[in-house]
Amino acid sequence: MQKRFSLFLVVLLIVFQPVYTPAIASDLKIEIIQIKDSGSSPFWSPNGKEIVYIDKDGLYTVSAYAHNKGRKIVSGPVRFPRWSPDGKYIAYVDRDGLKIISSYVSGQSKLTYPDNKVQMPVWSPDSKWITFYLSDLQGEEGSGVFAVNIDTLQSKQLSYTGINPGWGSDGKSVFYFTDNDKSQGFGQLFLANLDNIGVRKLAPIGAVCMNFNPQGSLLAFAPKREDGTSLGIYLASPFKKDDEPIKLSDDGYFPSFSFDGNWMSFFKYDSQIKDTKIYITPPTGGELIEIGNGIYPRWSPNKNELVYEMLGVKGGIYVAKISD
């Protein structure tokens, strides 16, 4: 096992090292900008110029460049705002279910799936489908992983179990995780298909927090203990069942790759909110570079910038600009 792990690590280093030499903390310039002094769940527009976020009385968009007034687009309590890759729509969940609304033209929201238990909606690369999972009734007819077409409102149930779905680059494949199989303590990763070809069982890796690199070849994930705390941040190939995952950090949640694949971000939660911090590290392993206090960092789709929210007295929405 140790020999196989070493070989896998060497292969990763060969793949990444020729194209990128990780910077050390002293070489990086990190500029922090407060975009809003309140708000949560920030998500980038596909051009990286705007951010959608939730505030006390609804859903807003705001420029990503400076602290300014947001534009309200939806009133009332909402969850999970997600900008479509083509920039035309913003998806969100309210008490009625999964909805979409035009991101630039004022108008009525469109109900695409009538169930307020929708969790973690994710747009397909072509912006025609949204996949999600339902939080209750695991293993029963109304549970599991679904995809819905935003034009026809046709929905497909891809699995009766599973959480945290995500799209493959082909726009047809949907990955999801289940912890029914505790092999290696990491759960199990599955692959479903919109064309109903069937479900494929992949490597025994994955967790409640996971994210693919831009090439779709490596998966970063944060498995959990029985008490729900993180076992750390790991990296592995979902298509190689015999490879041992590489551990990048002893703790951490919500790993995310930068748009160029050169960095990975995550946060380390602390019961003392002021000590919950965001870090970045090269995906080949190495130094953990502290960005600052905050949770749920997300990389810009076209540059090395992170948007995140901060809890506590100095709350709000922030952007960290990172350069060598």
C-alpha positions as a LaTeX table, in Angstrom:
\begin{tabular}{lrrr}
\hline
Residue & $x$ (\AA) & $y$ (\AA) & $z$ (\AA) \\
\hline
Met1 & 0.00 & 0.00 & 0.00 \\
Gln2 & 2.82 & 2.40 & 0.89 \\
Lys3 & 4.54 & 1.68 & $-2.43$ \\
Arg4 & 1.34 & 2.35 & $-4.37$ \\
Phe5 & 0.78 & 5.60 & $-2.44$ \\
Ser6 & 4.32 & 6.76 & $-3.23$ \\
Leu7 & 3.92 & 5.95 & $-6.90$ \\
Phe8 & 0.65 & 7.90 & $-7.05$ \\
Leu9 & 2.29 & 10.91 & $-5.41$ \\
Val10 & 5.17 & 10.80 & $-7.88$ \\
Val11 & 2.74 & 10.68 & $-10.81$ \\
Leu12 & 0.89 & 13.72 & $-9.49$ \\
Leu13 & 4.11 & 15.66 & $-9.10$ \\
Ile14 & 5.15 & 14.79 & $-12.65$ \\
Val15 & 1.80 & 15.99 & $-13.98$ \\
Phe16 & 1.73 & 19.30 & $-12.13$ \\
Gln17 & 5.34 & 20.38 & $-11.59$ \\
Pro18 & 6.39 & 21.21 & $-15.19$ \\
Val19 & 3.56 & 23.68 & $-15.67$ \\
Tyr20 & 3.51 & 25.38 & $-12.28$ \\
Thr21 & 5.92 & 26.07 & $-9.43$ \\
Pro22 & 3.97 & 26.89 & $-6.26$ \\
Ala23 & 4.67 & 30.24 & $-4.69$ \\
Ile24 & 5.51 & 30.57 & $-1.04$ \\
Ala25 & 3.55 & 32.83 & 1.28 \\
Ser26 & 6.14 & 35.60 & 1.21 \\
Asp27 & 5.87 & 35.77 & $-2.61$ \\
Leu28 & 2.12 & 36.28 & $-2.70$ \\
Lys29 & 0.26 & 39.55 & $-2.71$ \\
Ile30 & $-3.17$ & 39.21 & $-1.08$ \\
Glu31 & $-5.56$ & 42.15 & $-1.23$ \\
Ile32 & $-8.79$ & 41.90 & 0.78 \\
Ile33 & $-11.81$ & 43.99 & $-0.28$ \\
Gln34 & $-15.04$ & 44.22 & 1.71 \\
Ile35 & $-17.87$ & 44.13 & $-0.82$ \\
Lys36 & $-20.77$ & 44.24 & 1.66 \\
Asp37 & $-20.92$ & 44.60 & 5.43 \\
Ser38 & $-23.71$ & 41.99 & 5.64 \\
Gly39 & $-24.86$ & 38.99 & 3.62 \\
Ser40 & $-24.13$ & 35.31 & 3.04 \\
Ser41 & $-23.82$ & 32.58 & 0.37 \\
Pro42 & $-21.93$ & 34.65 & $-2.23$ \\
Phe43 & $-21.59$ & 33.19 & $-5.75$ \\
Trp44 & $-19.72$ & 34.59 & $-8.78$ \\
Ser45 & $-21.22$ & 35.59 & $-12.10$ \\
Pro46 & $-19.53$ & 33.67 & $-14.96$ \\
Asn47 & $-17.59$ & 36.77 & $-16.07$ \\
Gly48 & $-16.27$ & 37.36 & $-12.55$ \\
Lys49 & $-17.60$ & 40.92 & $-12.46$ \\
Glu50 & $-20.61$ & 40.48 & $-10.17$ \\
Ile51 & $-21.62$ & 38.49 & $-7.12$ \\
Val52 & $-25.04$ & 37.21 & $-6.12$ \\
Tyr53 & $-25.66$ & 36.89 & $-2.38$ \\
Ile54 & $-28.36$ & 36.58 & 0.26 \\
Asp55 & $-29.18$ & 39.36 & 2.70 \\
Lys56 & $-31.84$ & 39.68 & 5.39 \\
Asp57 & $-34.77$ & 40.44 & 3.10 \\
Gly58 & $-33.92$ & 38.72 & $-0.17$ \\
Leu59 & $-31.50$ & 38.00 & $-2.99$ \\
Tyr60 & $-29.10$ & 40.65 & $-4.34$ \\
Thr61 & $-26.38$ & 41.17 & $-6.91$ \\
Val62 & $-23.44$ & 43.51 & $-6.46$ \\
Ser63 & $-20.25$ & 44.53 & $-8.28$ \\
Ala64 & $-17.20$ & 42.48 & $-7.31$ \\
Tyr65 & $-14.85$ & 45.46 & $-7.46$ \\
Ala66 & $-15.77$ & 47.67 & $-4.52$ \\
His67 & $-18.06$ & 48.20 & $-1.54$ \\
Asn68 & $-21.31$ & 49.51 & $-3.01$ \\
Lys69 & $-25.08$ & 49.16 & $-2.91$ \\
Gly70 & $-26.52$ & 45.85 & $-4.07$ \\
Arg71 & $-29.40$ & 45.38 & $-6.52$ \\
Lys72 & $-32.32$ & 43.43 & $-5.08$ \\
Ile73 & $-33.76$ & 40.82 & $-7.44$ \\
Val74 & $-35.87$ & 38.57 & $-5.15$ \\
Ser75 & $-37.73$ & 39.37 & $-1.92$ \\
Gly76 & $-38.14$ & 36.99 & 0.99 \\
Pro77 & $-36.09$ & 34.11 & 2.45 \\
Val78 & $-34.05$ & 32.17 & $-0.12$ \\
Arg79 & $-31.20$ & 29.62 & $-0.19$ \\
Phe80 & $-28.47$ & 28.38 & $-2.54$ \\
Pro81 & $-28.11$ & 31.18 & $-5.12$ \\
Arg82 & $-26.30$ & 29.87 & $-8.21$ \\
Trp83 & $-25.46$ & 31.85 & $-11.36$ \\
Ser84 & $-25.82$ & 29.91 & $-14.63$ \\
Pro85 & $-22.62$ & 29.42 & $-16.70$ \\
Asp86 & $-24.08$ & 31.40 & $-19.62$ \\
Gly87 & $-24.85$ & 34.31 & $-17.30$ \\
Lys88 & $-28.55$ & 34.48 & $-18.18$ \\
Tyr89 & $-30.14$ & 33.14 & $-15.00$ \\
Ile90 & $-29.75$ & 32.82 & $-11.26$ \\
Ala91 & $-31.15$ & 29.73 & $-9.58$ \\
Tyr92 & $-32.24$ & 29.67 & $-5.94$ \\
Val93 & $-34.51$ & 27.80 & $-3.53$ \\
Asp94 & $-37.39$ & 29.33 & $-1.59$ \\
Arg95 & $-40.44$ & 27.96 & 0.25 \\
Asp96 & $-42.01$ & 26.88 & $-3.05$ \\
Gly97 & $-39.02$ & 25.01 & $-4.42$ \\
Leu98 & $-36.25$ & 25.48 & $-6.99$ \\
Lys99 & $-36.64$ & 28.63 & $-9.08$ \\
Ile100 & $-34.72$ & 30.60 & $-11.70$ \\
Ile101 & $-34.85$ & 34.30 & $-12.53$ \\
Ser102 & $-33.23$ & 36.42 & $-15.22$ \\
Ser103 & $-29.98$ & 37.86 & $-13.92$ \\
Tyr104 & $-30.25$ & 41.16 & $-15.83$ \\
Val105 & $-33.89$ & 41.77 & $-16.82$ \\
Ser106 & $-36.51$ & 42.35 & $-14.14$ \\
Gly107 & $-39.29$ & 39.81 & $-14.25$ \\
Gln108 & $-41.08$ & 36.91 & $-12.62$ \\
Ser109 & $-39.26$ & 33.90 & $-11.21$ \\
Lys110 & $-39.90$ & 30.54 & $-12.88$ \\
Leu111 & $-40.59$ & 27.53 & $-10.67$ \\
Thr112 & $-38.58$ & 24.63 & $-12.08$ \\
Tyr113 & $-39.02$ & 22.01 & $-9.34$ \\
Pro114 & $-41.80$ & 22.32 & $-6.70$ \\
Asp115 & $-40.11$ & 20.98 & $-3.56$ \\
Asn116 & $-38.55$ & 23.15 & $-0.87$ \\
Lys117 & $-36.30$ & 20.28 & 0.27 \\
Val118 & $-34.03$ & 20.88 & $-2.74$ \\
Gln119 & $-30.39$ & 20.99 & $-1.64$ \\
Met120 & $-27.19$ & 22.14 & $-3.41$ \\
Pro121 & $-28.43$ & 22.92 & $-6.95$ \\
Val122 & $-25.71$ & 22.87 & $-9.62$ \\
Trp123 & $-26.01$ & 24.10 & $-13.22$ \\
Ser124 & $-24.91$ & 21.91 & $-16.13$ \\
Pro125 & $-22.08$ & 23.34 & $-18.28$ \\
Asp126 & $-24.56$ & 24.23 & $-21.06$ \\
Ser127 & $-26.96$ & 25.97 & $-18.60$ \\
Lys128 & $-29.87$ & 23.74 & $-19.69$ \\
Trp129 & $-30.13$ & 21.49 & $-16.63$ \\
Ile130 & $-29.85$ & 21.81 & $-12.86$ \\
Thr131 & $-28.97$ & 18.84 & $-10.69$ \\
Phe132 & $-29.68$ & 18.67 & $-6.94$ \\
Tyr133 & $-30.57$ & 16.29 & $-4.15$ \\
Leu134 & $-33.52$ & 16.13 & $-1.76$ \\
Ser135 & $-32.67$ & 16.29 & 1.91 \\
Asp136 & $-35.31$ & 13.92 & 3.31 \\
Leu137 & $-36.59$ & 10.40 & 2.68 \\
Gln138 & $-33.22$ & 8.90 & 1.75 \\
Gly139 & $-33.71$ & 5.61 & $-0.10$ \\
Glu140 & $-37.42$ & 6.18 & $-0.82$ \\
Glu141 & $-39.11$ & 7.08 & $-4.07$ \\
Gly142 & $-39.04$ & 10.85 & $-3.55$ \\
Ser143 & $-35.42$ & 11.04 & $-2.39$ \\
Gly144 & $-32.01$ & 11.02 & $-4.00$ \\
Val145 & $-30.35$ & 12.89 & $-6.86$ \\
Phe146 & $-32.39$ & 14.63 & $-9.57$ \\
Ala147 & $-31.86$ & 16.77 & $-12.68$ \\
Val148 & $-34.41$ & 19.15 & $-14.18$ \\
Asn149 & $-34.46$ & 20.81 & $-17.62$ \\
Ile150 & $-35.13$ & 24.53 & $-17.18$ \\
Asp151 & $-36.99$ & 24.88 & $-20.50$ \\
Thr152 & $-39.25$ & 21.82 & $-20.54$ \\
Leu153 & $-39.36$ & 21.40 & $-16.71$ \\
Gln154 & $-38.75$ & 17.70 & $-17.38$ \\
Ser155 & $-37.08$ & 16.12 & $-14.36$ \\
Lys156 & $-35.15$ & 12.88 & $-14.03$ \\
Gln157 & $-34.41$ & 10.94 & $-10.88$ \\
Leu158 & $-30.83$ & 9.74 & $-11.26$ \\
Ser159 & $-30.56$ & 7.94 & $-7.94$ \\
Tyr160 & $-32.65$ & 7.08 & $-4.87$ \\
Thr161 & $-29.72$ & 7.88 & $-2.59$ \\
Gly162 & $-26.86$ & 10.33 & $-2.67$ \\
Ile163 & $-25.87$ & 13.91 & $-1.93$ \\
Asn164 & $-23.60$ & 16.65 & $-3.27$ \\
Pro165 & $-24.09$ & 16.15 & $-7.04$ \\
Gly166 & $-21.81$ & 17.74 & $-9.61$ \\
Trp167 & $-21.48$ & 17.73 & $-13.40$ \\
Gly168 & $-18.86$ & 16.18 & $-15.61$ \\
Ser169 & $-17.40$ & 18.30 & $-18.39$ \\
Asp170 & $-19.51$ & 16.47 & $-21.01$ \\
Gly171 & $-22.71$ & 17.97 & $-19.60$ \\
Lys172 & $-24.32$ & 14.52 & $-19.38$ \\
Ser173 & $-22.51$ & 12.87 & $-16.49$ \\
Val174 & $-23.54$ & 13.57 & $-12.90$ \\
Phe175 & $-21.29$ & 12.60 & $-10.00$ \\
Tyr176 & $-22.69$ & 12.16 & $-6.51$ \\
Phe177 & $-21.60$ & 10.84 & $-3.13$ \\
Thr178 & $-23.15$ & 8.36 & $-0.72$ \\
Asp179 & $-21.91$ & 7.28 & 2.68 \\
Asn180 & $-23.76$ & 3.95 & 2.63 \\
Asp181 & $-20.46$ & 2.26 & 1.77 \\
Lys182 & $-17.91$ & 3.10 & 4.47 \\
Ser183 & $-14.95$ & 1.56 & 2.62 \\
Gln184 & $-11.73$ & 3.30 & 3.74 \\
Gly185 & $-13.90$ & 5.66 & 5.78 \\
Phe186 & $-14.40$ & 7.92 & 2.77 \\
Gly187 & $-17.81$ & 6.86 & 1.50 \\
Gln188 & $-18.45$ & 6.07 & $-2.17$ \\
Leu189 & $-18.50$ & 8.09 & $-5.40$ \\
Phe190 & $-21.01$ & 7.26 & $-8.16$ \\
Leu191 & $-21.54$ & 8.40 & $-11.73$ \\
Ala192 & $-25.00$ & 8.69 & $-13.33$ \\
Asn193 & $-26.02$ & 9.82 & $-16.82$ \\
Leu194 & $-28.84$ & 11.98 & $-18.18$ \\
Asp195 & $-29.40$ & 9.47 & $-20.97$ \\
Asn196 & $-30.33$ & 6.79 & $-18.41$ \\
Ile197 & $-27.39$ & 4.60 & $-19.34$ \\
Gly198 & $-27.13$ & 3.50 & $-15.73$ \\
Val199 & $-25.18$ & 4.24 & $-12.58$ \\
Arg200 & $-21.47$ & 3.45 & $-12.35$ \\
Lys201 & $-19.71$ & 2.90 & $-9.05$ \\
Leu202 & $-16.39$ & 4.72 & $-8.95$ \\
Ala203 & $-13.59$ & 4.81 & $-6.40$ \\
Pro204 & $-14.34$ & 4.60 & $-2.64$ \\
Ile205 & $-13.67$ & 8.30 & $-2.11$ \\
Gly206 & $-15.68$ & 11.44 & $-1.66$ \\
Ala207 & $-17.48$ & 13.23 & 1.14 \\
Val208 & $-20.06$ & 15.85 & 1.98 \\
Cys209 & $-17.65$ & 18.52 & 0.69 \\
Met210 & $-15.97$ & 17.81 & $-2.64$ \\
Asn211 & $-14.84$ & 19.57 & $-5.80$ \\
Phe212 & $-13.22$ & 18.56 & $-9.12$ \\
Asn213 & $-10.23$ & 20.29 & $-10.64$ \\
Pro214 & $-10.92$ & 22.15 & $-13.93$ \\
Gln215 & $-9.73$ & 19.17 & $-16.00$ \\
Gly216 & $-12.08$ & 16.80 & $-14.16$ \\
Ser217 & $-9.21$ & 14.42 & $-13.39$ \\
Leu218 & $-8.73$ & 15.02 & $-9.65$ \\
Leu219 & $-11.20$ & 15.27 & $-6.80$ \\
Ala220 & $-10.64$ & 17.23 & $-3.60$ \\
Phe221 & $-12.84$ & 16.14 & $-0.73$ \\
Ala222 & $-13.33$ & 16.40 & 3.04 \\
Pro223 & $-14.57$ & 13.16 & 4.63 \\
Lys224 & $-16.18$ & 13.36 & 8.05 \\
Arg225 & $-16.02$ & 11.49 & 11.32 \\
Glu226 & $-19.11$ & 10.01 & 12.96 \\
Asp227 & $-19.56$ & 13.25 & 14.93 \\
Gly228 & $-19.63$ & 15.26 & 11.67 \\
Thr229 & $-16.19$ & 16.88 & 12.03 \\
Ser230 & $-13.71$ & 16.84 & 9.16 \\
Leu231 & $-11.00$ & 14.21 & 8.76 \\
Gly232 & $-9.04$ & 16.65 & 6.62 \\
Ile233 & $-8.65$ & 17.67 & 2.98 \\
Tyr234 & $-7.77$ & 14.85 & 0.56 \\
Leu235 & $-6.98$ & 14.60 & $-3.14$ \\
Ala236 & $-7.44$ & 11.58 & $-5.42$ \\
Ser237 & $-8.39$ & 10.46 & $-8.90$ \\
Pro238 & $-12.03$ & 9.27 & $-9.04$ \\
Phe239 & $-11.20$ & 6.97 & $-11.97$ \\
Lys240 & $-8.40$ & 4.97 & $-10.33$ \\
Lys241 & $-9.86$ & 2.64 & $-7.72$ \\
Asp242 & $-6.52$ & 1.39 & $-6.38$ \\
Asp243 & $-4.84$ & 4.74 & $-5.74$ \\
Glu244 & $-4.45$ & 5.95 & $-2.18$ \\
Pro245 & $-5.80$ & 9.49 & $-1.56$ \\
Ile246 & $-3.24$ & 12.16 & $-0.69$ \\
Lys247 & $-3.87$ & 14.13 & 2.49 \\
Leu248 & $-3.29$ & 17.87 & 2.09 \\
Ser249 & $-4.48$ & 19.09 & 5.49 \\
Asp250 & $-5.41$ & 17.58 & 8.87 \\
Asp251 & $-8.58$ & 19.66 & 8.99 \\
Gly252 & $-10.76$ & 21.61 & 6.61 \\
Tyr253 & $-14.08$ & 22.01 & 4.83 \\
Phe254 & $-15.37$ & 23.04 & 1.39 \\
Pro255 & $-12.28$ & 22.46 & $-0.79$ \\
Ser256 & $-12.33$ & 24.31 & $-4.11$ \\
Phe257 & $-9.90$ & 24.53 & $-7.04$ \\
Ser258 & $-8.88$ & 27.81 & $-8.66$ \\
Phe259 & $-9.90$ & 28.29 & $-12.30$ \\
Asp260 & $-6.39$ & 27.35 & $-13.52$ \\
Gly261 & $-6.07$ & 24.38 & $-11.14$ \\
Asn262 & $-2.95$ & 25.79 & $-9.47$ \\
Trp263 & $-4.50$ & 26.46 & $-6.07$ \\
Met264 & $-6.98$ & 24.89 & $-3.71$ \\
Ser265 & $-8.89$ & 26.77 & $-1.03$ \\
Phe266 & $-10.74$ & 25.58 & 2.07 \\
Phe267 & $-11.58$ & 26.79 & 5.55 \\
Lys268 & $-10.81$ & 25.41 & 9.00 \\
Tyr269 & $-13.79$ & 25.78 & 11.30 \\
Asp270 & $-13.34$ & 26.77 & 14.93 \\
Ser271 & $-16.00$ & 26.99 & 17.64 \\
Gln272 & $-14.55$ & 30.42 & 18.32 \\
Ile273 & $-15.89$ & 32.05 & 15.16 \\
Lys274 & $-13.11$ & 34.62 & 15.08 \\
Asp275 & $-10.61$ & 31.77 & 14.64 \\
Thr276 & $-12.34$ & 30.20 & 11.60 \\
Lys277 & $-9.89$ & 30.87 & 8.77 \\
Ile278 & $-9.52$ & 30.39 & 5.01 \\
Tyr279 & $-6.38$ & 28.83 & 3.53 \\
Ile280 & $-5.00$ & 28.09 & 0.09 \\
Thr281 & $-2.42$ & 25.48 & $-0.88$ \\
Pro282 & $-1.02$ & 23.99 & $-4.09$ \\
Pro283 & $-2.88$ & 20.75 & $-4.98$ \\
Thr284 & 0.47 & 18.97 & $-5.09$ \\
Gly285 & 0.75 & 19.57 & $-1.34$ \\
Gly286 & 2.90 & 22.01 & 0.56 \\
Glu287 & 2.58 & 25.19 & 2.56 \\
Leu288 & $-0.83$ & 26.27 & 3.84 \\
Ile289 & $-1.20$ & 29.98 & 3.17 \\
Glu290 & $-3.64$ & 31.85 & 5.39 \\
Ile291 & $-6.01$ & 34.26 & 3.63 \\
Gly292 & $-7.90$ & 35.45 & 6.70 \\
Asn293 & $-11.09$ & 34.91 & 8.67 \\
Gly294 & $-14.07$ & 33.56 & 6.74 \\
Ile295 & $-16.02$ & 30.55 & 5.47 \\
Tyr296 & $-17.12$ & 28.99 & 2.16 \\
Pro297 & $-14.49$ & 30.44 & $-0.20$ \\
Arg298 & $-15.28$ & 30.24 & $-3.94$ \\
Trp299 & $-12.83$ & 30.96 & $-6.75$ \\
Ser300 & $-13.66$ & 33.36 & $-9.54$ \\
Pro301 & $-14.34$ & 31.51 & $-12.83$ \\
Asn302 & $-11.62$ & 33.44 & $-14.68$ \\
Lys303 & $-9.02$ & 34.76 & $-12.25$ \\
Asn304 & $-7.33$ & 34.04 & $-8.92$ \\
Glu305 & $-9.83$ & 35.76 & $-6.66$ \\
Leu306 & $-11.86$ & 34.31 & $-3.81$ \\
Val307 & $-15.27$ & 35.46 & $-2.63$ \\
Tyr308 & $-16.32$ & 34.41 & 0.86 \\
Glu309 & $-18.44$ & 35.41 & 3.81 \\
Met310 & $-17.30$ & 36.36 & 7.27 \\
Leu311 & $-19.17$ & 35.58 & 10.46 \\
Gly312 & $-19.26$ & 37.58 & 13.66 \\
Val313 & $-19.07$ & 41.30 & 14.35 \\
Lys314 & $-17.06$ & 42.05 & 11.19 \\
Gly315 & $-19.36$ & 40.05 & 8.95 \\
Gly316 & $-20.27$ & 40.53 & 5.32 \\
Ile317 & $-19.03$ & 39.60 & 1.84 \\
Tyr318 & $-15.34$ & 39.84 & 0.96 \\
Val319 & $-13.12$ & 39.29 & $-2.08$ \\
Ala320 & $-9.47$ & 38.25 & $-1.78$ \\
Lys321 & $-7.30$ & 39.09 & $-4.82$ \\
Ile322 & $-4.27$ & 36.78 & $-4.97$ \\
Ser323 & $-1.23$ & 37.39 & $-7.15$ \\
Asp324 & 2.42 & 36.29 & $-7.23$ \\
\hline
\end{tabular}
